[in-house]
Amino acid sequence: GAMDGLGAVMFVPRQIFRVVVILIQSVLLIWFAYAAYDIRLYPIKDFGMIIHEFDPWFNYRATEYLAANGLDKFFKWYDYESWYPLGRPVGTTIYPGMQMTAVAIWEAMKKVGPLKITTPAPLLALSPAFEFMRRLGFAYVPSIPKVFELTPMSVNDICCMMPPWFGTLASLFTGLLTYEISRSTNAAVLAVGIMAIIPA
């Protein structure tokens, strides 16, 4: 009776509320993913494509060696410039996943070659709104270029860009893991936001 009538009346507002919640969650998810990327770009924006500190420098050298000599020689490589004065048997003392991933990305970029993709008009239409949000103080609202360009990168540049790329992926996968555990979309979006700003 009366409850069925109330349910029918509330159907449309309930659906509008659901759409608004999904839009808010989507905007936050995209914003957090961009924040994860942008925060990890600070050293590159300040200093350029430069490897900092000691472990990243060794990882870069190992990646260069792998790119130049291949996997077989990489696993047999004895590096006399590390662990002075003894040297280091790299093949048995390294987790090579990062180096192999960087070289795979480098090889794939060489095979694909330079690409130019024109930004779709509906996405470009959002540009004034994004600019307005940036003027309001939303620091992590991205600018939308008219053309996306992808050019092959050097091994050094790929090694510098791996923290922003994989920091963003790690944030998104943390959200997926949170959703798998909790079945809560809100918890998943919040987990992405937390992972995005955690210092590495």
PDB file of C-alpha atoms in Angstrom:
ATOM      1  CA  GLY A   1       0.000   0.000   0.000  1.00  0.00           C
ATOM      2  CA  ALA A   2       1.480   3.198   1.317  1.00  0.00           C
ATOM      3  CA  MET A   3       5.059   1.835   1.349  1.00  0.00           C
ATOM      4  CA  ASP A   4       4.811   0.801  -2.301  1.00  0.00           C
ATOM      5  CA  GLY A   5       3.650   4.305  -3.199  1.00  0.00           C
ATOM      6  CA  LEU A   6       6.509   5.860  -1.197  1.00  0.00           C
ATOM      7  CA  GLY A   7       8.997   3.517  -2.900  1.00  0.00           C
ATOM      8  CA  ALA A   8       7.726   4.567  -6.321  1.00  0.00           C
ATOM      9  CA  VAL A   9       7.972   8.254  -5.398  1.00  0.00           C
ATOM     10  CA  MET A  10      11.506   7.845  -4.036  1.00  0.00           C
ATOM     11  CA  PHE A  11      12.751   5.801  -7.023  1.00  0.00           C
ATOM     12  CA  VAL A  12      13.838   8.792  -9.136  1.00  0.00           C
ATOM     13  CA  PRO A  13      15.541  10.749  -6.277  1.00  0.00           C
ATOM     14  CA  ARG A  14      17.318   7.540  -5.222  1.00  0.00           C
ATOM     15  CA  GLN A  15      18.654   7.007  -8.763  1.00  0.00           C
ATOM     16  CA  ILE A  16      19.772  10.657  -9.001  1.00  0.00           C
ATOM     17  CA  PHE A  17      21.563  10.265  -5.659  1.00  0.00           C
ATOM     18  CA  ARG A  18      23.324   7.107  -6.916  1.00  0.00           C
ATOM     19  CA  VAL A  19      24.496   8.861 -10.088  1.00  0.00           C
ATOM     20  CA  VAL A  20      25.816  11.816  -8.045  1.00  0.00           C
ATOM     21  CA  VAL A  21      27.697   9.473  -5.689  1.00  0.00           C
ATOM     22  CA  ILE A  22      29.229   7.573  -8.633  1.00  0.00           C
ATOM     23  CA  LEU A  23      30.287  10.866 -10.262  1.00  0.00           C
ATOM     24  CA  ILE A  24      31.908  12.063  -7.023  1.00  0.00           C
ATOM     25  CA  GLN A  25      33.712   8.736  -6.598  1.00  0.00           C
ATOM     26  CA  SER A  26      34.907   8.848 -10.226  1.00  0.00           C
ATOM     27  CA  VAL A  27      36.184  12.418  -9.925  1.00  0.00           C
ATOM     28  CA  LEU A  28      37.998  11.602  -6.679  1.00  0.00           C
ATOM     29  CA  LEU A  29      39.520   8.447  -8.178  1.00  0.00           C
ATOM     30  CA  ILE A  30      40.862  10.351 -11.198  1.00  0.00           C
ATOM     31  CA  TRP A  31      42.068  13.194  -8.984  1.00  0.00           C
ATOM     32  CA  PHE A  32      43.883  10.809  -6.607  1.00  0.00           C
ATOM     33  CA  ALA A  33      45.513   8.966  -9.529  1.00  0.00           C
ATOM     34  CA  TYR A  34      46.716  12.276 -10.942  1.00  0.00           C
ATOM     35  CA  ALA A  35      47.972  13.343  -7.492  1.00  0.00           C
ATOM     36  CA  ALA A  36      49.943  10.090  -7.187  1.00  0.00           C
ATOM     37  CA  TYR A  37      51.566  10.830 -10.535  1.00  0.00           C
ATOM     38  CA  ASP A  38      52.176  14.536  -9.969  1.00  0.00           C
ATOM     39  CA  ILE A  39      53.635  14.181  -6.460  1.00  0.00           C
ATOM     40  CA  ARG A  40      56.218  11.708  -7.765  1.00  0.00           C
ATOM     41  CA  LEU A  41      57.125  14.140 -10.560  1.00  0.00           C
ATOM     42  CA  TYR A  42      58.431  16.800  -8.125  1.00  0.00           C
ATOM     43  CA  PRO A  43      62.124  15.776  -8.434  1.00  0.00           C
ATOM     44  CA  ILE A  44      61.818  15.683 -12.232  1.00  0.00           C
ATOM     45  CA  LYS A  45      60.148  19.107 -12.328  1.00  0.00           C
ATOM     46  CA  ASP A  46      62.824  20.554 -10.037  1.00  0.00           C
ATOM     47  CA  PHE A  47      65.988  18.868 -11.352  1.00  0.00           C
ATOM     48  CA  GLY A  48      65.106  17.230 -14.669  1.00  0.00           C
ATOM     49  CA  MET A  49      65.607  13.597 -15.656  1.00  0.00           C
ATOM     50  CA  ILE A  50      68.383  12.868 -13.161  1.00  0.00           C
ATOM     51  CA  ILE A  51      68.897   9.726 -11.088  1.00  0.00           C
ATOM     52  CA  HIS A  52      69.258  10.594  -7.377  1.00  0.00           C
ATOM     53  CA  GLU A  53      70.927   8.705  -4.526  1.00  0.00           C
ATOM     54  CA  PHE A  54      72.789   5.387  -4.497  1.00  0.00           C
ATOM     55  CA  ASP A  55      70.340   2.477  -4.942  1.00  0.00           C
ATOM     56  CA  PRO A  56      68.547   4.157  -7.865  1.00  0.00           C
ATOM     57  CA  TRP A  57      71.930   4.830  -9.460  1.00  0.00           C
ATOM     58  CA  PHE A  58      72.915   1.167  -9.204  1.00  0.00           C
ATOM     59  CA  ASN A  59      69.496   0.117 -10.541  1.00  0.00           C
ATOM     60  CA  TYR A  60      69.985   2.477 -13.481  1.00  0.00           C
ATOM     61  CA  ARG A  61      73.466   1.066 -14.190  1.00  0.00           C
ATOM     62  CA  ALA A  62      72.036  -2.458 -14.034  1.00  0.00           C
ATOM     63  CA  THR A  63      69.242  -1.466 -16.428  1.00  0.00           C
ATOM     64  CA  GLU A  64      71.758   0.069 -18.852  1.00  0.00           C
ATOM     65  CA  TYR A  65      73.832  -3.121 -18.698  1.00  0.00           C
ATOM     66  CA  LEU A  66      70.759  -5.276 -19.352  1.00  0.00           C
ATOM     67  CA  ALA A  67      69.689  -3.067 -22.288  1.00  0.00           C
ATOM     68  CA  ALA A  68      73.173  -3.221 -23.834  1.00  0.00           C
ATOM     69  CA  ASN A  69      74.060  -6.881 -23.180  1.00  0.00           C
ATOM     70  CA  GLY A  70      70.867  -8.918 -22.861  1.00  0.00           C
ATOM     71  CA  LEU A  71      69.453 -11.155 -20.143  1.00  0.00           C
ATOM     72  CA  ASP A  72      71.995 -13.982 -20.345  1.00  0.00           C
ATOM     73  CA  LYS A  73      75.006 -11.713 -19.801  1.00  0.00           C
ATOM     74  CA  PHE A  74      73.067  -9.745 -17.195  1.00  0.00           C
ATOM     75  CA  PHE A  75      72.661 -12.805 -14.973  1.00  0.00           C
ATOM     76  CA  LYS A  76      76.376 -13.643 -15.348  1.00  0.00           C
ATOM     77  CA  TRP A  77      77.542 -10.060 -14.824  1.00  0.00           C
ATOM     78  CA  TYR A  78      80.145  -9.530 -12.100  1.00  0.00           C
ATOM     79  CA  ASP A  79      80.147  -5.813 -11.307  1.00  0.00           C
ATOM     80  CA  TYR A  80      83.564  -4.661 -10.086  1.00  0.00           C
ATOM     81  CA  GLU A  81      82.301  -1.125  -9.472  1.00  0.00           C
ATOM     82  CA  SER A  82      79.954  -2.223  -6.665  1.00  0.00           C
ATOM     83  CA  TRP A  83      80.753  -3.579  -3.203  1.00  0.00           C
ATOM     84  CA  TYR A  84      84.369  -2.397  -3.436  1.00  0.00           C
ATOM     85  CA  PRO A  85      86.922  -4.028  -3.229  1.00  0.00           C
ATOM     86  CA  LEU A  86      85.307  -7.428  -3.867  1.00  0.00           C
ATOM     87  CA  GLY A  87      82.744  -6.542  -6.510  1.00  0.00           C
ATOM     88  CA  ARG A  88      79.220  -7.919  -6.803  1.00  0.00           C
ATOM     89  CA  PRO A  89      77.818 -10.949  -8.620  1.00  0.00           C
ATOM     90  CA  VAL A  90      74.744  -9.084  -9.869  1.00  0.00           C
ATOM     91  CA  GLY A  91      72.895 -12.125 -11.238  1.00  0.00           C
ATOM     92  CA  THR A  92      72.682 -13.779  -7.827  1.00  0.00           C
ATOM     93  CA  THR A  93      72.259 -10.670  -5.630  1.00  0.00           C
ATOM     94  CA  ILE A  94      69.560  -8.639  -7.379  1.00  0.00           C
ATOM     95  CA  TYR A  95      65.812  -8.736  -7.834  1.00  0.00           C
ATOM     96  CA  PRO A  96      65.761  -8.024 -11.582  1.00  0.00           C
ATOM     97  CA  GLY A  97      62.067  -7.185 -12.029  1.00  0.00           C
ATOM     98  CA  MET A  98      62.539  -3.421 -12.157  1.00  0.00           C
ATOM     99  CA  GLN A  99      65.400  -3.626 -14.653  1.00  0.00           C
ATOM    100  CA  MET A 100      63.539  -6.098 -16.867  1.00  0.00           C
ATOM    101  CA  THR A 101      60.393  -3.932 -16.795  1.00  0.00           C
ATOM    102  CA  ALA A 102      62.343  -0.777 -17.707  1.00  0.00           C
ATOM    103  CA  VAL A 103      64.067  -2.527 -20.628  1.00  0.00           C
ATOM    104  CA  ALA A 104      60.737  -4.012 -21.799  1.00  0.00           C
ATOM    105  CA  ILE A 105      59.172  -0.518 -21.783  1.00  0.00           C
ATOM    106  CA  TRP A 106      62.227   0.859 -23.629  1.00  0.00           C
ATOM    107  CA  GLU A 107      62.051  -1.891 -26.284  1.00  0.00           C
ATOM    108  CA  ALA A 108      58.278  -1.424 -26.702  1.00  0.00           C
ATOM    109  CA  MET A 109      58.675   2.339 -27.138  1.00  0.00           C
ATOM    110  CA  LYS A 110      61.334   1.789 -29.806  1.00  0.00           C
ATOM    111  CA  LYS A 111      59.046  -0.602 -31.692  1.00  0.00           C
ATOM    112  CA  VAL A 112      55.983   1.676 -31.513  1.00  0.00           C
ATOM    113  CA  GLY A 113      57.877   4.822 -32.498  1.00  0.00           C
ATOM    114  CA  PRO A 114      56.626   8.395 -32.157  1.00  0.00           C
ATOM    115  CA  LEU A 115      52.854   8.907 -31.872  1.00  0.00           C
ATOM    116  CA  LYS A 116      50.655  11.996 -31.935  1.00  0.00           C
ATOM    117  CA  ILE A 117      47.075  11.695 -30.721  1.00  0.00           C
ATOM    118  CA  THR A 118      44.699  14.635 -31.017  1.00  0.00           C
ATOM    119  CA  THR A 119      42.656  15.169 -27.885  1.00  0.00           C
ATOM    120  CA  PRO A 120      38.957  14.389 -28.466  1.00  0.00           C
ATOM    121  CA  ALA A 121      36.698  17.467 -28.574  1.00  0.00           C
ATOM    122  CA  PRO A 122      34.561  16.430 -25.542  1.00  0.00           C
ATOM    123  CA  LEU A 123      37.723  16.231 -23.419  1.00  0.00           C
ATOM    124  CA  LEU A 124      38.974  19.582 -24.719  1.00  0.00           C
ATOM    125  CA  ALA A 125      35.589  21.083 -23.785  1.00  0.00           C
ATOM    126  CA  LEU A 126      36.477  20.412 -20.122  1.00  0.00           C
ATOM    127  CA  SER A 127      39.616  22.554 -20.368  1.00  0.00           C
ATOM    128  CA  PRO A 128      37.998  25.880 -19.256  1.00  0.00           C
ATOM    129  CA  ALA A 129      36.415  24.169 -16.233  1.00  0.00           C
ATOM    130  CA  PHE A 130      39.778  22.620 -15.276  1.00  0.00           C
ATOM    131  CA  GLU A 131      41.496  25.993 -15.655  1.00  0.00           C
ATOM    132  CA  PHE A 132      38.853  27.599 -13.402  1.00  0.00           C
ATOM    133  CA  MET A 133      39.402  24.898 -10.763  1.00  0.00           C
ATOM    134  CA  ARG A 134      43.181  25.476 -10.857  1.00  0.00           C
ATOM    135  CA  ARG A 135      42.611  29.220 -10.307  1.00  0.00           C
ATOM    136  CA  LEU A 136      40.466  28.316  -7.279  1.00  0.00           C
ATOM    137  CA  GLY A 137      43.477  26.498  -5.806  1.00  0.00           C
ATOM    138  CA  PHE A 138      42.956  22.875  -6.819  1.00  0.00           C
ATOM    139  CA  ALA A 139      46.630  22.075  -7.400  1.00  0.00           C
ATOM    140  CA  TYR A 140      46.141  18.565  -8.795  1.00  0.00           C
ATOM    141  CA  VAL A 141      43.731  19.405 -11.583  1.00  0.00           C
ATOM    142  CA  PRO A 142      45.615  18.590 -14.800  1.00  0.00           C
ATOM    143  CA  SER A 143      45.824  20.750 -17.876  1.00  0.00           C
ATOM    144  CA  ILE A 144      44.508  19.158 -21.063  1.00  0.00           C
ATOM    145  CA  PRO A 145      46.871  19.430 -24.045  1.00  0.00           C
ATOM    146  CA  LYS A 146      45.487  19.703 -27.578  1.00  0.00           C
ATOM    147  CA  VAL A 147      47.771  16.884 -28.741  1.00  0.00           C
ATOM    148  CA  PHE A 148      49.199  13.962 -26.747  1.00  0.00           C
ATOM    149  CA  GLU A 149      52.684  13.094 -27.977  1.00  0.00           C
ATOM    150  CA  LEU A 150      54.471   9.832 -27.250  1.00  0.00           C
ATOM    151  CA  THR A 151      58.098   9.606 -28.308  1.00  0.00           C
ATOM    152  CA  PRO A 152      60.623   6.876 -27.508  1.00  0.00           C
ATOM    153  CA  MET A 153      62.544   7.628 -24.316  1.00  0.00           C
ATOM    154  CA  SER A 154      66.076   6.819 -23.206  1.00  0.00           C
ATOM    155  CA  VAL A 155      66.697   4.182 -20.544  1.00  0.00           C
ATOM    156  CA  ASN A 156      67.623   6.995 -18.137  1.00  0.00           C
ATOM    157  CA  ASP A 157      64.315   8.796 -18.714  1.00  0.00           C
ATOM    158  CA  ILE A 158      62.323   5.582 -18.299  1.00  0.00           C
ATOM    159  CA  CYS A 159      64.100   4.872 -14.996  1.00  0.00           C
ATOM    160  CA  CYS A 160      63.279   8.423 -13.834  1.00  0.00           C
ATOM    161  CA  MET A 161      59.615   8.058 -14.843  1.00  0.00           C
ATOM    162  CA  MET A 162      59.047   4.646 -13.265  1.00  0.00           C
ATOM    163  CA  PRO A 163      58.177   6.071  -9.801  1.00  0.00           C
ATOM    164  CA  PRO A 164      55.330   8.269 -11.180  1.00  0.00           C
ATOM    165  CA  TRP A 165      54.031   5.505 -13.471  1.00  0.00           C
ATOM    166  CA  PHE A 166      54.183   2.698 -10.959  1.00  0.00           C
ATOM    167  CA  GLY A 167      53.204   4.890  -7.995  1.00  0.00           C
ATOM    168  CA  THR A 168      49.966   5.622  -9.848  1.00  0.00           C
ATOM    169  CA  LEU A 169      49.453   1.938 -10.695  1.00  0.00           C
ATOM    170  CA  ALA A 170      50.213   0.921  -7.096  1.00  0.00           C
ATOM    171  CA  SER A 171      47.624   3.421  -5.853  1.00  0.00           C
ATOM    172  CA  LEU A 172      44.981   2.049  -8.222  1.00  0.00           C
ATOM    173  CA  PHE A 173      45.767  -1.570  -7.349  1.00  0.00           C
ATOM    174  CA  THR A 174      45.619  -0.704  -3.642  1.00  0.00           C
ATOM    175  CA  GLY A 175      42.097   0.560  -4.296  1.00  0.00           C
ATOM    176  CA  LEU A 176      41.205  -2.671  -6.112  1.00  0.00           C
ATOM    177  CA  LEU A 177      42.617  -4.747  -3.261  1.00  0.00           C
ATOM    178  CA  THR A 178      40.648  -2.681  -0.741  1.00  0.00           C
ATOM    179  CA  TYR A 179      37.476  -3.191  -2.757  1.00  0.00           C
ATOM    180  CA  GLU A 180      38.160  -6.943  -2.957  1.00  0.00           C
ATOM    181  CA  ILE A 181      38.528  -7.114   0.819  1.00  0.00           C
ATOM    182  CA  SER A 182      35.748  -4.743   1.901  1.00  0.00           C
ATOM    183  CA  ARG A 183      33.335  -4.587  -1.085  1.00  0.00           C
ATOM    184  CA  SER A 184      33.115  -0.870  -0.306  1.00  0.00           C
ATOM    185  CA  THR A 185      33.672   1.531  -3.198  1.00  0.00           C
ATOM    186  CA  ASN A 186      34.118   4.411  -0.755  1.00  0.00           C
ATOM    187  CA  ALA A 187      36.867   2.520   1.104  1.00  0.00           C
ATOM    188  CA  ALA A 188      38.546   1.683  -2.209  1.00  0.00           C
ATOM    189  CA  VAL A 189      38.556   5.322  -3.368  1.00  0.00           C
ATOM    190  CA  LEU A 190      39.897   6.436   0.025  1.00  0.00           C
ATOM    191  CA  ALA A 191      42.643   3.780  -0.149  1.00  0.00           C
ATOM    192  CA  VAL A 192      43.696   5.145  -3.555  1.00  0.00           C
ATOM    193  CA  GLY A 193      43.867   8.631  -2.035  1.00  0.00           C
ATOM    194  CA  ILE A 194      45.946   7.478   0.933  1.00  0.00           C
ATOM    195  CA  MET A 195      48.348   5.466  -1.218  1.00  0.00           C
ATOM    196  CA  ALA A 196      48.664   8.401  -3.641  1.00  0.00           C
ATOM    197  CA  ILE A 197      50.094  10.748  -1.008  1.00  0.00           C
ATOM    198  CA  ILE A 198      52.127   8.301   1.108  1.00  0.00           C
ATOM    199  CA  PRO A 199      55.819   9.191   0.889  1.00  0.00           C
ATOM    200  CA  ALA A 200      57.830   6.391  -0.697  1.00  0.00           C
TER     201      ALA A 200
END
